[in-house]
Short mmCIF file of C-alpha atoms and ligand atoms in Angstrom, two decimals:
data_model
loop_
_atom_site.label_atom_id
_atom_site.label_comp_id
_atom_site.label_asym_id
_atom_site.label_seq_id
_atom_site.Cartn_x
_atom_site.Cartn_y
_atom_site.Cartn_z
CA UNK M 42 3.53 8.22 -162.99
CA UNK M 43 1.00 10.39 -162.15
CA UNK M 44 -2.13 7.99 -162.23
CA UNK M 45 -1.99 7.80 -158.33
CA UNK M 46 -4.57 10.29 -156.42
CA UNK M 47 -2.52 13.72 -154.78
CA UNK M 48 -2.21 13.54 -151.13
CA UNK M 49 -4.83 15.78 -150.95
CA UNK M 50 -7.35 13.27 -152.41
CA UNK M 51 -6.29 10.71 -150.94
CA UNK M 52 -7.01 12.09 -147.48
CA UNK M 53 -10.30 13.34 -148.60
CA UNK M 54 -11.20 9.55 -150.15
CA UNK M 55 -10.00 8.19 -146.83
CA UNK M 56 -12.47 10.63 -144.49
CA UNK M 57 -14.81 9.17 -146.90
CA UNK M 58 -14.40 5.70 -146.76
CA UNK M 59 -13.71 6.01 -142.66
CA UNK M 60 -17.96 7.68 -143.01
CA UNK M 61 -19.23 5.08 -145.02
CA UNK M 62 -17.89 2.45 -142.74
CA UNK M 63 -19.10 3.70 -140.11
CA UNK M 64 -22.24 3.97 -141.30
CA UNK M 65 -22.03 0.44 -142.42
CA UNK M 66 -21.05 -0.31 -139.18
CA UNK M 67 -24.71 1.20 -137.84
CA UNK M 68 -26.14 -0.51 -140.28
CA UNK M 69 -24.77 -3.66 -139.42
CA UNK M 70 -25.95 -3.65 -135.67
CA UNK M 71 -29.18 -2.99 -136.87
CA UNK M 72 -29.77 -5.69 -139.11
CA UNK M 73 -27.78 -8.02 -136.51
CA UNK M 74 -30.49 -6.97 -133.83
CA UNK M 75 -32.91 -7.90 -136.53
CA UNK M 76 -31.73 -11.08 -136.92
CA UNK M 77 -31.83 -12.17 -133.68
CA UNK M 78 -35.06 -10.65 -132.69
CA UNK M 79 -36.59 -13.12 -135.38
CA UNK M 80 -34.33 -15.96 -134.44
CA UNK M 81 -35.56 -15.60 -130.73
CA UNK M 82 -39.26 -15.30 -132.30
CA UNK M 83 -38.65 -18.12 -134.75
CA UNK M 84 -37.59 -20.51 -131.46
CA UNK M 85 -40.90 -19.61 -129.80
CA UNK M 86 -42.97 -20.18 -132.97
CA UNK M 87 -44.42 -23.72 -133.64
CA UNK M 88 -41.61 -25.53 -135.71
CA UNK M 89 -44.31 -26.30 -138.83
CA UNK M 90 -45.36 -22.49 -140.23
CA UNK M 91 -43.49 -22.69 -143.41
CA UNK M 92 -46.69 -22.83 -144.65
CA UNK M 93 -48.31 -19.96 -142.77
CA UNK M 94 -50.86 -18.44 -145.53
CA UNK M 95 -51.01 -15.42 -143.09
CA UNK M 96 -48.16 -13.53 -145.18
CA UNK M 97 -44.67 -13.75 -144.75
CA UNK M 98 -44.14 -16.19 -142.65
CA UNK M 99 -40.87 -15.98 -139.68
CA UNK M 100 -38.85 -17.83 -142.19
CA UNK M 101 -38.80 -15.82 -145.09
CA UNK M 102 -38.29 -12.31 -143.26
CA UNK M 103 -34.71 -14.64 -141.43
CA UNK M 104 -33.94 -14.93 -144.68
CA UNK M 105 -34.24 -10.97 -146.06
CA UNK M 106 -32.45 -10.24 -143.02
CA UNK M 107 -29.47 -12.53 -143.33
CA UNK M 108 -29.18 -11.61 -146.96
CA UNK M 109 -29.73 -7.99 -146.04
CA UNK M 110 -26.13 -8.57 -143.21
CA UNK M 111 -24.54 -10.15 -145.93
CA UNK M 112 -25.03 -7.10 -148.08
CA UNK M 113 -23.80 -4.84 -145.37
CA UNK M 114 -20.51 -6.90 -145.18
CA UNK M 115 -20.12 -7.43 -148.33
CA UNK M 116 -19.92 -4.04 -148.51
CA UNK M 117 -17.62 -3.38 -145.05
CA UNK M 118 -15.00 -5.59 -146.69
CA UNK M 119 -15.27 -3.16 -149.93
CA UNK M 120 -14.35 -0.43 -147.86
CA UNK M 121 -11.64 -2.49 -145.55
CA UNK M 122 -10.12 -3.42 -148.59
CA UNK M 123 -10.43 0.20 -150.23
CA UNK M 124 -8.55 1.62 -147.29
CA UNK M 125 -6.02 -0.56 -147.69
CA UNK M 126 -5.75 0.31 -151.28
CA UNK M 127 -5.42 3.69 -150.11
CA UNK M 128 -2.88 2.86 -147.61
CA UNK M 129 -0.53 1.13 -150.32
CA UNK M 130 -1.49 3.81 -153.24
CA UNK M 131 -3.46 1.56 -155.47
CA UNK M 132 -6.47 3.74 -154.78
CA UNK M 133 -8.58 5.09 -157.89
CA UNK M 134 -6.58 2.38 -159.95
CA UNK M 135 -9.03 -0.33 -161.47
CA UNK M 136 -7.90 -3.72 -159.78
CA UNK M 137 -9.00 -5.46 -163.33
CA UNK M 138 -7.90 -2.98 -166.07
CA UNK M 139 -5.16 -0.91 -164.17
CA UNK M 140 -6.60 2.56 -165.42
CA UNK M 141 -7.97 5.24 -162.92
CA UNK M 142 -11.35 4.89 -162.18
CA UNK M 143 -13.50 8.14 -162.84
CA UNK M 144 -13.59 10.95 -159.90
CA UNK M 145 -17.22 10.23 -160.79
CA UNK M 146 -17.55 7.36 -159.94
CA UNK M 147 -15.44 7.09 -156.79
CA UNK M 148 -17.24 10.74 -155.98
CA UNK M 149 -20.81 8.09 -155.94
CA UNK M 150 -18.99 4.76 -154.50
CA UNK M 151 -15.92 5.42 -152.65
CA UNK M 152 -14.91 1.97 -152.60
CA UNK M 153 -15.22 1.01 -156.18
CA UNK M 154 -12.55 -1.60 -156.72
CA UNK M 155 -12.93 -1.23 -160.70
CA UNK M 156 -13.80 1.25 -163.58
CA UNK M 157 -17.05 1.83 -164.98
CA UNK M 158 -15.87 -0.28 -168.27
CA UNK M 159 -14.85 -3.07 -166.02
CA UNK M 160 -18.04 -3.20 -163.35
CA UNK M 161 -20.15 -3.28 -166.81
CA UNK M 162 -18.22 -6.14 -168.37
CA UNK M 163 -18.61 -7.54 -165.20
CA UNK M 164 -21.97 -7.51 -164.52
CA UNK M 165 -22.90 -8.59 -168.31
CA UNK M 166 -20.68 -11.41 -168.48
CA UNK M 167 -22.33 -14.48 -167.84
CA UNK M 168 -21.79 -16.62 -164.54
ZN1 ZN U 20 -11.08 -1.28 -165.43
#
């Protein structure tokens, strides 16, 4: 069948993926130090300023930041699990429909796991 990527592109999606992780990797240190600068802040801070009317208050920017880590590795297991796919030769194959996903798309998201059909359906269907 010859739905699988050449050899050629599959080396190039693989230099890709080993970029964005590392980037992802940078990104991840950063928001890490983030986090703990404001848990070391948040231990010195009174325990009672949920209420601070001062803007956001300690609490709320701990959250952003965790959410903002567990973006980042959400998005390091997308790539883990995208080089694997590449590894075994199911990369560029939708993991719901089966059908190549676009050089478009994996051109702008190297470790889309689905086509553009699929991450629609996906994201309209109702949780
Ligand atoms: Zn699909």
């Amino acid at each position: 069948m010859d739905d699988a990527l050449d050899p050629s592109a599959l080396q190039a999606a693989r230099e890709r993926l080993g970029e964005a992780r590392e980037e992802a990797l940078r990104r991840w240190d950063s928001v890490q130090s983030r986090v703990e600068d404001l848990r070391r802040d948040r231990a010195e801070e009174p325990a009672d300023d949920e209420h601070d009317p001062d803007g956001p208050t300690l609490s709320s920017e701990w959250t952003m930041a965790e959410a903002q880590r567990g973006v980042v590795e959400s998005a390091i297991a997308e790539i883990d699990a995208a080089l694997a796919r590449v590894e075994d030769g199911r990369y560029g194959l939708c993991l719901r429909c089966g059908r190549p996903i676009s050089p478009e798309r994996l051109a702008a998201r190297p470790s889309a796991a689905t086509c553009l059909d699929c991450a629609r359906r996906a994201s309209r269907s109702p949780r």
